PDB file of C-alpha atoms in Angstrom:
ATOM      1  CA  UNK A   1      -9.055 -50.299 -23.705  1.00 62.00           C
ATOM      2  CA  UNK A   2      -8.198 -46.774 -23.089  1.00 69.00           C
ATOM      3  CA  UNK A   3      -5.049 -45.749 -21.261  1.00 78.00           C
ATOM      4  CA  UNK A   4      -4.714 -42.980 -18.004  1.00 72.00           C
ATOM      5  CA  UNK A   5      -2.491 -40.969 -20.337  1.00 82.00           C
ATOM      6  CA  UNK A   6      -5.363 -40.629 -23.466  1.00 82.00           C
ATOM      7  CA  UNK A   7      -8.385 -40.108 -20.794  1.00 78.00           C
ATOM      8  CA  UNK A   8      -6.561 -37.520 -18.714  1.00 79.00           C
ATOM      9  CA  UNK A   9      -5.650 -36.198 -22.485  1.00 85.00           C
ATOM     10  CA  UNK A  10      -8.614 -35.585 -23.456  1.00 83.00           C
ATOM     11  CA  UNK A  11      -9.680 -34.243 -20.142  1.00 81.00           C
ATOM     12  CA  UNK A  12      -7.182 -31.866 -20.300  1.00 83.00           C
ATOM     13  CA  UNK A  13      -8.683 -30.829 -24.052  1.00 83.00           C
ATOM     14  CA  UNK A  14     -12.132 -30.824 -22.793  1.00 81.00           C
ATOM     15  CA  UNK A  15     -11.162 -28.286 -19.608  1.00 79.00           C
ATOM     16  CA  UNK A  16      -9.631 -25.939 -22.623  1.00 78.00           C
ATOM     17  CA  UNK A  17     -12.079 -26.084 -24.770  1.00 76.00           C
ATOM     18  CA  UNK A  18     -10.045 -28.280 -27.286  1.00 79.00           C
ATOM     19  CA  UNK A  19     -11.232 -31.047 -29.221  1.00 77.00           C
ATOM     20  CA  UNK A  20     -10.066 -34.473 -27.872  1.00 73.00           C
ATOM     21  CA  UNK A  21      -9.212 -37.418 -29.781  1.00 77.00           C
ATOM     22  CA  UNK A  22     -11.737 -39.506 -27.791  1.00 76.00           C
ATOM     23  CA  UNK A  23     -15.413 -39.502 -27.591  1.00 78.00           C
ATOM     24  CA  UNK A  24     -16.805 -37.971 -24.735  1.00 79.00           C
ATOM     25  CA  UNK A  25     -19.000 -41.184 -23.707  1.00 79.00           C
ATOM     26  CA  UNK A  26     -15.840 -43.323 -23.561  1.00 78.00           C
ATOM     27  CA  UNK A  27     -14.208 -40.379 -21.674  1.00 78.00           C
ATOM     28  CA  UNK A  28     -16.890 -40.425 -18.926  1.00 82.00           C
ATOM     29  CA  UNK A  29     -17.450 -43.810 -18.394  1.00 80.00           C
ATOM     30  CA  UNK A  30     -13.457 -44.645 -17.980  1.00 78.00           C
ATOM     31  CA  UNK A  31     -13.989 -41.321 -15.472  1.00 80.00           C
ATOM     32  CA  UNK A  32     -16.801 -42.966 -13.546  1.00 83.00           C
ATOM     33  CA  UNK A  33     -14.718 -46.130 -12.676  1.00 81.00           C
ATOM     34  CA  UNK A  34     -11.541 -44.731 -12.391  1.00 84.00           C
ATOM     35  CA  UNK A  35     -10.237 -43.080  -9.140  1.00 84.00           C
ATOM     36  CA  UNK A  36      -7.278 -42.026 -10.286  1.00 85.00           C
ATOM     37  CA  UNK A  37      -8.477 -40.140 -13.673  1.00 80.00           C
ATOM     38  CA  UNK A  38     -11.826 -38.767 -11.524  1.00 84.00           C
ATOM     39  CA  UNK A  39      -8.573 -37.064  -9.120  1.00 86.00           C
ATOM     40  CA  UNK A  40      -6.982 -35.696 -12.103  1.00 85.00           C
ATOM     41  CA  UNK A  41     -10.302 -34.784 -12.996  1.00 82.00           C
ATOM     42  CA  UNK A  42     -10.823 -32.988  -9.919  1.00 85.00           C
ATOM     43  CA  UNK A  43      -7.521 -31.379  -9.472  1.00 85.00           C
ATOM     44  CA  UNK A  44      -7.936 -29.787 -13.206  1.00 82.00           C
ATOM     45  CA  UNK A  45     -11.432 -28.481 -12.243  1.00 81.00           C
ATOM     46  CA  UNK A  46      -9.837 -26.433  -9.236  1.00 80.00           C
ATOM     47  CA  UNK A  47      -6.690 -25.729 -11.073  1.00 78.00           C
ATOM     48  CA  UNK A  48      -8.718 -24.139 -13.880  1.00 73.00           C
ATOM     49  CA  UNK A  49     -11.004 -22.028 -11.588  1.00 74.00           C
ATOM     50  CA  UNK A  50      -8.233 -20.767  -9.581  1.00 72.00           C
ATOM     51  CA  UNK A  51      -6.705 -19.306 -12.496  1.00 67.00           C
ATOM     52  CA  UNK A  52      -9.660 -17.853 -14.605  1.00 59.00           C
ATOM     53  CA  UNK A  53     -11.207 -16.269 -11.207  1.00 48.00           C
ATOM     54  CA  UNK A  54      -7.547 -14.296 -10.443  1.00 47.00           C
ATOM     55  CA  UNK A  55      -7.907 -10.924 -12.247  1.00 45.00           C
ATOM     56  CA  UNK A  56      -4.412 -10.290 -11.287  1.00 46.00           C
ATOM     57  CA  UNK A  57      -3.470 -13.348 -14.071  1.00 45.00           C
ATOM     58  CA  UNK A  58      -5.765 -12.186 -16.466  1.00 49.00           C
ATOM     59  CA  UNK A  59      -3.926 -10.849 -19.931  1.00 50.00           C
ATOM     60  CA  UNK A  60      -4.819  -7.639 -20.828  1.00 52.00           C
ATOM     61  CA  UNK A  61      -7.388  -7.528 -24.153  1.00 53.00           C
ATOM     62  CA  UNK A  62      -5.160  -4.877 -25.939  1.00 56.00           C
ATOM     63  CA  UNK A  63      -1.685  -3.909 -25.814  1.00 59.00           C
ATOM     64  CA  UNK A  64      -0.889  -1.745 -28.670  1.00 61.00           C
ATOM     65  CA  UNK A  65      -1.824   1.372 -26.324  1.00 62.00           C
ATOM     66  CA  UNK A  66       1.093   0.351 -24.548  1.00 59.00           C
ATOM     67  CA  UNK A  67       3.148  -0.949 -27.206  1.00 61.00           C
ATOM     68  CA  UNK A  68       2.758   2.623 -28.897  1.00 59.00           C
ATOM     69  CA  UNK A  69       3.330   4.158 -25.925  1.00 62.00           C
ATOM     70  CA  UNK A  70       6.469   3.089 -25.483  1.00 60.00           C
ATOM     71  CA  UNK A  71       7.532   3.182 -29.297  1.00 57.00           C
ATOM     72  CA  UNK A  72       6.357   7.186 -28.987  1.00 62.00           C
ATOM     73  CA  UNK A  73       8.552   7.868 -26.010  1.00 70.00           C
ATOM     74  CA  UNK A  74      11.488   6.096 -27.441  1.00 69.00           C
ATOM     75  CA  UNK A  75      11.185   8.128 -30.509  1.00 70.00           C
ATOM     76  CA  UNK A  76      10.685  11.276 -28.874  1.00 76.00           C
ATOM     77  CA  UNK A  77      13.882  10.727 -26.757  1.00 78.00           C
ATOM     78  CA  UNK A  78      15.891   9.874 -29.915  1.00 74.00           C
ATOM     79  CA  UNK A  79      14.341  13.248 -31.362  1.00 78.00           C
ATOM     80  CA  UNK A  80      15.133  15.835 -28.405  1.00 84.00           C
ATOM     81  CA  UNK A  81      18.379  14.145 -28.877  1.00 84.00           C
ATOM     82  CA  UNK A  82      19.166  14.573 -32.602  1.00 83.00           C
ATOM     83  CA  UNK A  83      17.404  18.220 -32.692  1.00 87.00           C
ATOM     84  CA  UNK A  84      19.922  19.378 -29.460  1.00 90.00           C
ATOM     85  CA  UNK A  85      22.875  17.734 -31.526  1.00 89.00           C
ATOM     86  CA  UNK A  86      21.940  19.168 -34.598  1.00 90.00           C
ATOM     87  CA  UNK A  87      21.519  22.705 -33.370  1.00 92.00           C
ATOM     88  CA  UNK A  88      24.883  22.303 -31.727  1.00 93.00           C
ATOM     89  CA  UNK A  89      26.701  21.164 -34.544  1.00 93.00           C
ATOM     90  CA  UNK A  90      24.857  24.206 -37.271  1.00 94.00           C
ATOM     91  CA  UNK A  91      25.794  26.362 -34.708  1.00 95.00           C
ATOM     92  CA  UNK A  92      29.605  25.484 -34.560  1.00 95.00           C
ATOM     93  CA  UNK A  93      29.634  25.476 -38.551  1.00 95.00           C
ATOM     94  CA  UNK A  94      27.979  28.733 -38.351  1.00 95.00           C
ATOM     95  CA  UNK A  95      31.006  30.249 -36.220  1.00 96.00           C
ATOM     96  CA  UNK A  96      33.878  28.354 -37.998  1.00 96.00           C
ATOM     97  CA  UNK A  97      32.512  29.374 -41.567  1.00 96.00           C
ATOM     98  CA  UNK A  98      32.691  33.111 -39.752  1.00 96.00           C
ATOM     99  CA  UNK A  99      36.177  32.148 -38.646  1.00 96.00           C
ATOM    100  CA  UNK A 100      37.635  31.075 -41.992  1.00 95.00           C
ATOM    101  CA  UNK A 101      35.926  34.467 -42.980  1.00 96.00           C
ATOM    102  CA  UNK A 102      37.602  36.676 -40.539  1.00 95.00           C
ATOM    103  CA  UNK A 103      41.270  34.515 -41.173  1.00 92.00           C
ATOM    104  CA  UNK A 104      41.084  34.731 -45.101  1.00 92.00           C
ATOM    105  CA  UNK A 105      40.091  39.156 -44.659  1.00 92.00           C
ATOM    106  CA  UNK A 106      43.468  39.076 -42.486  1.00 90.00           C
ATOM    107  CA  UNK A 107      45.040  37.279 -44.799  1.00 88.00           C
ATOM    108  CA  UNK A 108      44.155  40.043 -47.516  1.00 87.00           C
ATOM    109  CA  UNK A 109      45.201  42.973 -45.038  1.00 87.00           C
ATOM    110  CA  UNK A 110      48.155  41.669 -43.961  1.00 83.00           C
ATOM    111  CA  UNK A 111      49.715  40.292 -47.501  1.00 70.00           C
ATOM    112  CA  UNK A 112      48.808  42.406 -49.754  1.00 61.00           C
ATOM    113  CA  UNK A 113      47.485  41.593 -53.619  1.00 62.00           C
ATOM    114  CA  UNK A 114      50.031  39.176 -54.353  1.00 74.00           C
ATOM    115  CA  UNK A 115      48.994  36.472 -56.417  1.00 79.00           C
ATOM    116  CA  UNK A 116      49.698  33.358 -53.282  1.00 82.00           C
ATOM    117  CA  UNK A 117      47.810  35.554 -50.838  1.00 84.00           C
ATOM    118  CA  UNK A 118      44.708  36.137 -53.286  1.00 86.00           C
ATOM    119  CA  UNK A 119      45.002  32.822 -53.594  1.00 88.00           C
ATOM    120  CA  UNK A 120      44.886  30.968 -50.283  1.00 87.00           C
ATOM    121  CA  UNK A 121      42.686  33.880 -49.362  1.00 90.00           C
ATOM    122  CA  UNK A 122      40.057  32.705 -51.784  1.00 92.00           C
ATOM    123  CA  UNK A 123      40.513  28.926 -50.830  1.00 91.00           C
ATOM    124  CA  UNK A 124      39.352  30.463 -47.117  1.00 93.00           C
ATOM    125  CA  UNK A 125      36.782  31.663 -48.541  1.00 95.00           C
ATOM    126  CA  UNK A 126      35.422  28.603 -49.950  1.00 94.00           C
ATOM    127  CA  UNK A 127      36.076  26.616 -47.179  1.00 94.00           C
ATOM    128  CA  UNK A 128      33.631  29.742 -45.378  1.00 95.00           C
ATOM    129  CA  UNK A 129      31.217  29.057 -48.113  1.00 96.00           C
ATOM    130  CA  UNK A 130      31.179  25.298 -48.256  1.00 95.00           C
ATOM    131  CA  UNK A 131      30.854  25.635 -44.193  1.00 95.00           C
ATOM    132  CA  UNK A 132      28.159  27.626 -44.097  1.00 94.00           C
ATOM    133  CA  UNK A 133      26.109  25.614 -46.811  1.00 94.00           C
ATOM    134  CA  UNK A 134      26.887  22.607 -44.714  1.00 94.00           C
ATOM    135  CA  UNK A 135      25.379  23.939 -41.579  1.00 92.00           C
ATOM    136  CA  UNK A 136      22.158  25.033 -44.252  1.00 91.00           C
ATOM    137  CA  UNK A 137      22.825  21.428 -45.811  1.00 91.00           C
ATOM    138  CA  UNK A 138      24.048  18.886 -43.391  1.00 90.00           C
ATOM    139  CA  UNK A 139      23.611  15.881 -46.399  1.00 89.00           C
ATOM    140  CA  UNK A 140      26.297  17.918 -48.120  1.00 91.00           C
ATOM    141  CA  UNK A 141      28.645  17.124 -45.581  1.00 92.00           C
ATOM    142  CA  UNK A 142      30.827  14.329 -46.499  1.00 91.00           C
ATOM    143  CA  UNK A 143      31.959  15.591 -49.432  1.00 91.00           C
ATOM    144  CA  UNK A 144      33.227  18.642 -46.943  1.00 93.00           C
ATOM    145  CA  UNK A 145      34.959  16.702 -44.787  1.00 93.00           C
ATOM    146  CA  UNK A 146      37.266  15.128 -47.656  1.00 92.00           C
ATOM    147  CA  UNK A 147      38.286  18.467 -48.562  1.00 90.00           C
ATOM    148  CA  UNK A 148      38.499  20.064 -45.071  1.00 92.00           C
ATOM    149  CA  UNK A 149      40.545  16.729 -43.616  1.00 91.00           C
ATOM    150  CA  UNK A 150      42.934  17.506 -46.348  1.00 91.00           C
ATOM    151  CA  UNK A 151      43.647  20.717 -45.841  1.00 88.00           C
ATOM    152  CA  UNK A 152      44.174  19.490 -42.170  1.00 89.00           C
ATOM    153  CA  UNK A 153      46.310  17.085 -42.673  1.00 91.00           C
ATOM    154  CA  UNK A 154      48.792  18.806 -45.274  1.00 88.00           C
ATOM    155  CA  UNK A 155      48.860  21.767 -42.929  1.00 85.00           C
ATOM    156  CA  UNK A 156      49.866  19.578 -39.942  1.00 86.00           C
ATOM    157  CA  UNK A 157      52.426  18.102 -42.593  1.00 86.00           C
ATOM    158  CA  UNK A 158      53.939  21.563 -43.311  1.00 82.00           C
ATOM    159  CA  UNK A 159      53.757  22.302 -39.556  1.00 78.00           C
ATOM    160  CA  UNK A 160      56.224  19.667 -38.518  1.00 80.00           C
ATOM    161  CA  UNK A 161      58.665  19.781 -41.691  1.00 81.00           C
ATOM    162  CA  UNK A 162      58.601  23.174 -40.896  1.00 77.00           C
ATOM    163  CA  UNK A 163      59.291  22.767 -37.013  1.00 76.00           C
ATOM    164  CA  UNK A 164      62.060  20.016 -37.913  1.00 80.00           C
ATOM    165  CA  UNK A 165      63.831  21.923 -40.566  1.00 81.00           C
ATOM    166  CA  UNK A 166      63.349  25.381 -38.585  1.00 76.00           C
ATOM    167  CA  UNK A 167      62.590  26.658 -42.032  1.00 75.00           C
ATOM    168  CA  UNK A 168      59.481  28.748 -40.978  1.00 65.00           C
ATOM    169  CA  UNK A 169      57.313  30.311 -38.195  1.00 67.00           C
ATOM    170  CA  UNK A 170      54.984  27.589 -37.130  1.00 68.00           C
ATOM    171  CA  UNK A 171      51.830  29.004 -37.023  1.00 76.00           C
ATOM    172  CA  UNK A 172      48.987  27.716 -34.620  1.00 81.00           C
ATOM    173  CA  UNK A 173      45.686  28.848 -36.642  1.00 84.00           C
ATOM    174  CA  UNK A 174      47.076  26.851 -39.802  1.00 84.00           C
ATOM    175  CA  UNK A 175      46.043  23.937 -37.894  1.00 87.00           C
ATOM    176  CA  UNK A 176      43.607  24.696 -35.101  1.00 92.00           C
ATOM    177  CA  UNK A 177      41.222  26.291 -37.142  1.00 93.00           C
ATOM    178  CA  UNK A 178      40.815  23.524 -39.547  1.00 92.00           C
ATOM    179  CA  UNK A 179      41.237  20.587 -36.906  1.00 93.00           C
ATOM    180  CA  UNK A 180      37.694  22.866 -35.625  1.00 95.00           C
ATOM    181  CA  UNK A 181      36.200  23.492 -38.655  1.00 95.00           C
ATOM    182  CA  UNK A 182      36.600  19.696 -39.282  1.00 94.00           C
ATOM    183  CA  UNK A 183      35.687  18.436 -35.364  1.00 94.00           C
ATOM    184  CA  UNK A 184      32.511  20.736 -36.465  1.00 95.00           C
ATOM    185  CA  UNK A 185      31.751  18.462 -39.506  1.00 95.00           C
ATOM    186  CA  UNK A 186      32.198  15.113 -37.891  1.00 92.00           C
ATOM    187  CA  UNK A 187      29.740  16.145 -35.311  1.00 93.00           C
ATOM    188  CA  UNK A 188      26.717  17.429 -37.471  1.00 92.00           C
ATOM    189  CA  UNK A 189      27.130  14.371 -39.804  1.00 90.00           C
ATOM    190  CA  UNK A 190      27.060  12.137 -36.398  1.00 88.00           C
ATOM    191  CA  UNK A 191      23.965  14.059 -34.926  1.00 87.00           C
ATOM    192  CA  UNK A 192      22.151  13.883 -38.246  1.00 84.00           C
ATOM    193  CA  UNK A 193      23.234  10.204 -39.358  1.00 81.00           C
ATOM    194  CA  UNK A 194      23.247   8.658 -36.097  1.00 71.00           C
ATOM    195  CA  UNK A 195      20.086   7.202 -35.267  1.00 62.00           C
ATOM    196  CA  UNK A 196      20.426   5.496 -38.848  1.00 59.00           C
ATOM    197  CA  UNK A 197      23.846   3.515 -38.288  1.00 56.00           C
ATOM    198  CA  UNK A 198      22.095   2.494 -35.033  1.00 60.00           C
ATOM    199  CA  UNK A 199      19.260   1.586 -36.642  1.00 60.00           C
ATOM    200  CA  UNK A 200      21.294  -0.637 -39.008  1.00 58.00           C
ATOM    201  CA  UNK A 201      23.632  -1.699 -36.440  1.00 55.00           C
ATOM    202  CA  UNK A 202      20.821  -3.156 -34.708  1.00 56.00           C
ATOM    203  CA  UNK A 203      19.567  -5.118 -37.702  1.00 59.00           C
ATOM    204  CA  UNK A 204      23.248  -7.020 -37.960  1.00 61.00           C
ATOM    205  CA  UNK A 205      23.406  -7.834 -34.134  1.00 60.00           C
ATOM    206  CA  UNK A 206      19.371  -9.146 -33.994  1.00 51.00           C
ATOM    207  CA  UNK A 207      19.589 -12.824 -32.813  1.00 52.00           C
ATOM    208  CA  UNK A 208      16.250 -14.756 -34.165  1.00 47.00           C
ATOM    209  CA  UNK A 209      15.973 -16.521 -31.431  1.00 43.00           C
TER     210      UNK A 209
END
């Protein structure tokens, strides 16, 4: 003898279009003498053509339109974004490279050709160079910011021995311009490499579940 549970079972698998473990003569005639089954019967029926007849409830037949719509906006947001930070950031390396330029020519004017001033004049004028190929090259520009942040950092260290030992005139371009030139750098490399660490970033927080 068949149970409620196993007819109303395979009632429910019949109403879905499933396959149901029992045959449909034994599912009809427990149906036939069975008030309670014939109500669940009854209530399934209704339940079933309530929901197929609402439109409303009905899942769309294809959402990759909308799936690549919203991939294609994403992406162009993340694009207007990285081309407005990367024009900013070529355009500051442009005007620092003509800065280190314009410092290592008054350099030249105002020492003279004495071996030192040749010298850090030509270091200014890498730094220019490197600058300007950076703002041509932004991939190029970690190995930049090594050499720039350590410039920076030994000038600031000669800035304050000097200011503590009051052994020379403390001179505000020795460090502004690179802390720039280098502020510059970190920028492009951010605007360029950005939407990869967030990308990864991404990857290491996903929860699969």
């Amino acid at each position: 003898m068949v149970s409620h549970e196993e007819v109303q079972a395979a009632l429910s698998a019949r109403i879905d279009g499933e396959k149901a473990e029992l045959d449909d003569a034994i599912v009809d005639a427990h149906v036939s003498g069975c008030a309670e089954c014939r109500a669940f019967l009854d209530r399934s029926l209704a339940l079933s053509q309530s929901l197929g007849g609402d439109s409303a409830m009905a899942p769309p037949q294809d959402l990759s339109a909308a799936i690549l719509a919203g991939v294609d906006n994403e992406w162009r947001r993340f694009a207007r974004r990285r081309e407005l930070g990367m024009g900013v950031g070529r355009l500051l390396l442009g005007v620092m490279a003509v800065v280190w330029v314009l410092w290592a020519v008054r350099l030249i004017l105002s020492g003279g050709e004495e071996p030192v001033v040749a010298s850090a004049a030509s270091v200014r004028f890498g730094v220019a160079l490197a600058l300007g190929f950076t703002a041509w090259r932004p991939q190029q520009i970690p190995g930049v910011v090594l050499i720039v942040g350590t410039m920076f950092t030994f000038t600031v260290g000669f800035a304050v021995r000097d200011f503590v030992l009051g052994t020379g005139a403390f001179e505000l371009a020795g460090v502004l311009i690179p802390l720039l030139s280098l502020v510059a750098l970190v920028w492009t490399w951010v605007a360029d490499r950005g939407g990869a660490w967030r990308r990864a970033w991404q990857m290491l927080d996903a929860r699969p579940y």
